[in-house]
Structures are given as structure tokens and as C-alpha cells.
Coordinates of C-alpha atoms in Angstrom, one line a residue:
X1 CA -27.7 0.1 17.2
X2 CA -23.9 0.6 17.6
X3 CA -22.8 3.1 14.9
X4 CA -18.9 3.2 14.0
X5 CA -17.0 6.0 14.2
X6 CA -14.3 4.1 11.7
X7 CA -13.2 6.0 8.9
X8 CA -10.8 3.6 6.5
X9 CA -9.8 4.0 2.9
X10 CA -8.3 1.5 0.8
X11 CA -5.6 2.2 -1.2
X12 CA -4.8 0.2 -3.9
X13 CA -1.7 0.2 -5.9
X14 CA -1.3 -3.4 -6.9
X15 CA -1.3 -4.1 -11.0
X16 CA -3.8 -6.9 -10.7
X17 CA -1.3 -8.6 -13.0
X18 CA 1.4 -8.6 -10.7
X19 CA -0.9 -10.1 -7.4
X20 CA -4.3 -10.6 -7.9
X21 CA -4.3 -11.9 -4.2
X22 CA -3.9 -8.7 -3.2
X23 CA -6.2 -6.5 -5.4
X24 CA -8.8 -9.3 -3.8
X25 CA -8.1 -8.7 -0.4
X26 CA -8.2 -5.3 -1.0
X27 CA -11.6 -5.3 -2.3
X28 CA -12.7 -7.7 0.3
X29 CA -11.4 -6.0 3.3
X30 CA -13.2 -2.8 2.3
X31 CA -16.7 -5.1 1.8
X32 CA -15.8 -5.8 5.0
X33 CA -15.7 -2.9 6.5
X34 CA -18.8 -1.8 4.7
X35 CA -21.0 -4.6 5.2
X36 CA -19.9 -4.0 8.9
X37 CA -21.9 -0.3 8.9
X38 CA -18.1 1.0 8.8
X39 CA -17.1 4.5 6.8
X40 CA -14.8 3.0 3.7
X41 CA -13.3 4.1 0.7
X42 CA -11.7 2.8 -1.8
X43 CA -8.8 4.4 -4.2
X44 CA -6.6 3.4 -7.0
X45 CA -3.1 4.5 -6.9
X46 CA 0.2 4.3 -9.0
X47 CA 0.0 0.7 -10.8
X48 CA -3.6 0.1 -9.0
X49 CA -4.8 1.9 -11.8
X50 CA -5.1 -1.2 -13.9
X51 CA -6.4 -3.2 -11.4
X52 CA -9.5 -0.8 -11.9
X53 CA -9.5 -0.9 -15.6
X54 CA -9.4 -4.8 -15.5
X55 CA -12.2 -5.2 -13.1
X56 CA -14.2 -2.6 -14.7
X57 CA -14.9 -5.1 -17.3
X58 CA -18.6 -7.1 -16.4
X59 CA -16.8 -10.5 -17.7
X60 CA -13.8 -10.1 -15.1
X61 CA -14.1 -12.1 -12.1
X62 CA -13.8 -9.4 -10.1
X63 CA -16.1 -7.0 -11.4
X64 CA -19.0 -8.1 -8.8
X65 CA -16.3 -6.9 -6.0
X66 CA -16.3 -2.8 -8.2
X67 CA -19.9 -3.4 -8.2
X68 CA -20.7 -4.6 -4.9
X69 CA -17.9 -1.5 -3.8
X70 CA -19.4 1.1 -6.4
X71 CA -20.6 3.6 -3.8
X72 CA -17.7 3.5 -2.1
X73 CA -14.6 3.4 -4.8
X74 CA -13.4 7.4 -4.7
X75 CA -11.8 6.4 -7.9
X76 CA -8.6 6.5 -9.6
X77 CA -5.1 8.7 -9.8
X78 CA -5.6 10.8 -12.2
X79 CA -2.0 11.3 -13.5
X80 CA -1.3 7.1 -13.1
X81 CA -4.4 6.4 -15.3
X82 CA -3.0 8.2 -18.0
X83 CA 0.4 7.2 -17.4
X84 CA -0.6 3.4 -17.2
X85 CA -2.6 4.1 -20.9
X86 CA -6.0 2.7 -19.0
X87 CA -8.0 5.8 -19.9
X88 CA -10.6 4.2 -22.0
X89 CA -11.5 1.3 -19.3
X90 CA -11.7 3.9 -16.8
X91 CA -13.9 6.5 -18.6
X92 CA -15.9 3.5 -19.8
X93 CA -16.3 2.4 -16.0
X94 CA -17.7 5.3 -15.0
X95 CA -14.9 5.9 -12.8
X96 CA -13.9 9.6 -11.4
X97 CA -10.2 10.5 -11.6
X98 CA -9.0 12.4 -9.1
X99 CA -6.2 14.8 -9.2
X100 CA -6.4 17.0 -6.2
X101 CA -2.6 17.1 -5.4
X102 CA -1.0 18.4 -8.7
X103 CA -3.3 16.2 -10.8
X104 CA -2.7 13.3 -8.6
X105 CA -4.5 11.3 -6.1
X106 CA -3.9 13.2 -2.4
X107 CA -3.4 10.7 0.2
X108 CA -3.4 13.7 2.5
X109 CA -6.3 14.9 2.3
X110 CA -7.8 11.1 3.1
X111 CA -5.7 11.4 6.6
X112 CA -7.0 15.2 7.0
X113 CA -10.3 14.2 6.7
X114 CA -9.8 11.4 9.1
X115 CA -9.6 8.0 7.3
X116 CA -6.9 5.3 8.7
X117 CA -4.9 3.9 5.4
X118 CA -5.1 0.7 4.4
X119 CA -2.9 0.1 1.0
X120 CA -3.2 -3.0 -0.6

């Protein structure tokens, strides 16, 4: 069987209440590339923050997307999920927080170790 050598991460930084379109494709384009055998993660950046906190709730219509994705979601900005005030959904999700540029999300180290950027 063909294995690929893709490597993508999805960046989200869409407020799901600004476009929930585009949280959606998002989500779906990284099922995508997952249910395809491809390498994908998934981060939530800058507003995308509370796109995670919304669809970490089980009643959100979402939320089977962050399941189906749970493996593969990296997490969230660190600094943004405080800034935002979505603490609470986030720690109650389960969801790492990842500050390893300053406290921040690095989107540098996702293109050091090889990932093409997709943001959404």
C-alpha cells in the first residue's frame, strides 16, 4: 500500500462566530487528509481559539468533527486562549495549550518539522 509522505497542519484562526463555513472546512479538510493515510495536524490560533472552546462542547454540531480529529488536534495558542477568556472550555476539553514561541503557538516549528500550512 502507497504510504504518503504528506505532512499538513491546519491552522485555524477563525472565531467560529465570525464564519463557521470556515472553522468547517477546516475540520473537514484535515479529516480528509487523515482518512486519506495523510500526516495532519490540527492547531488553533489567534481568534481560532474559540472555535475550539465552542466545539469542545458534546451538544455543538461540531463536536463529532474535534472528536473524529482528537488524535490529531495539537491544540490551542496558549497566550490567545487566555486572551480570548476560553480557558475553562479548553481545560474542560482536554485540550493542550501550546506556547513554545514566548508562550505562543510556533508556526515555525510546524514548517521546521516539515508540515505544509494550511490556515483556515
Amino acid at each position: 500500500m502507497f504510504m504518503s509522505e504528506l505532512k499538513i497542519a491546519v491552522v485555524i484562526y477563525e472565531p467560529i462566530g465570525s464564519d463557521t463555513s470556515r472553522v468547517y472546512r477546516g475540520l473537514k479538510t484535515a479529516l480528509e487528509f487523515k482518512e486519506a493515510g495523510d500526516e495532519v495536524v490540527v492547531v488553533f490560533d489567534g481568534s481560532g481559539v474559540e472555535s475550539l472552546a465552542a466545539i469542545s462542547d458534546p451538544k455543538h454540531k461540531m463536536n463529532p468533527l474535534a472528536v473524529a480529529l482528537q488524535d490529531n488536534i495539537l491544540g490551542a495558542c496558549g497566550f490567545c486562549v487566555t486572551s480570548h477568556g476560553v480557558s475553562d472550555p479548553i481545560e474542560t476539553g482536554g485540550w493542550p495549550l501550546l506556547t513554545d514561541y514566548k508562550g505562543e503557538a510556533s508556526t515555525r516549528n510546524l514548517v521546521v518539522q516539515g508540515y505544509q500550512i494550511l490556515s483556515f
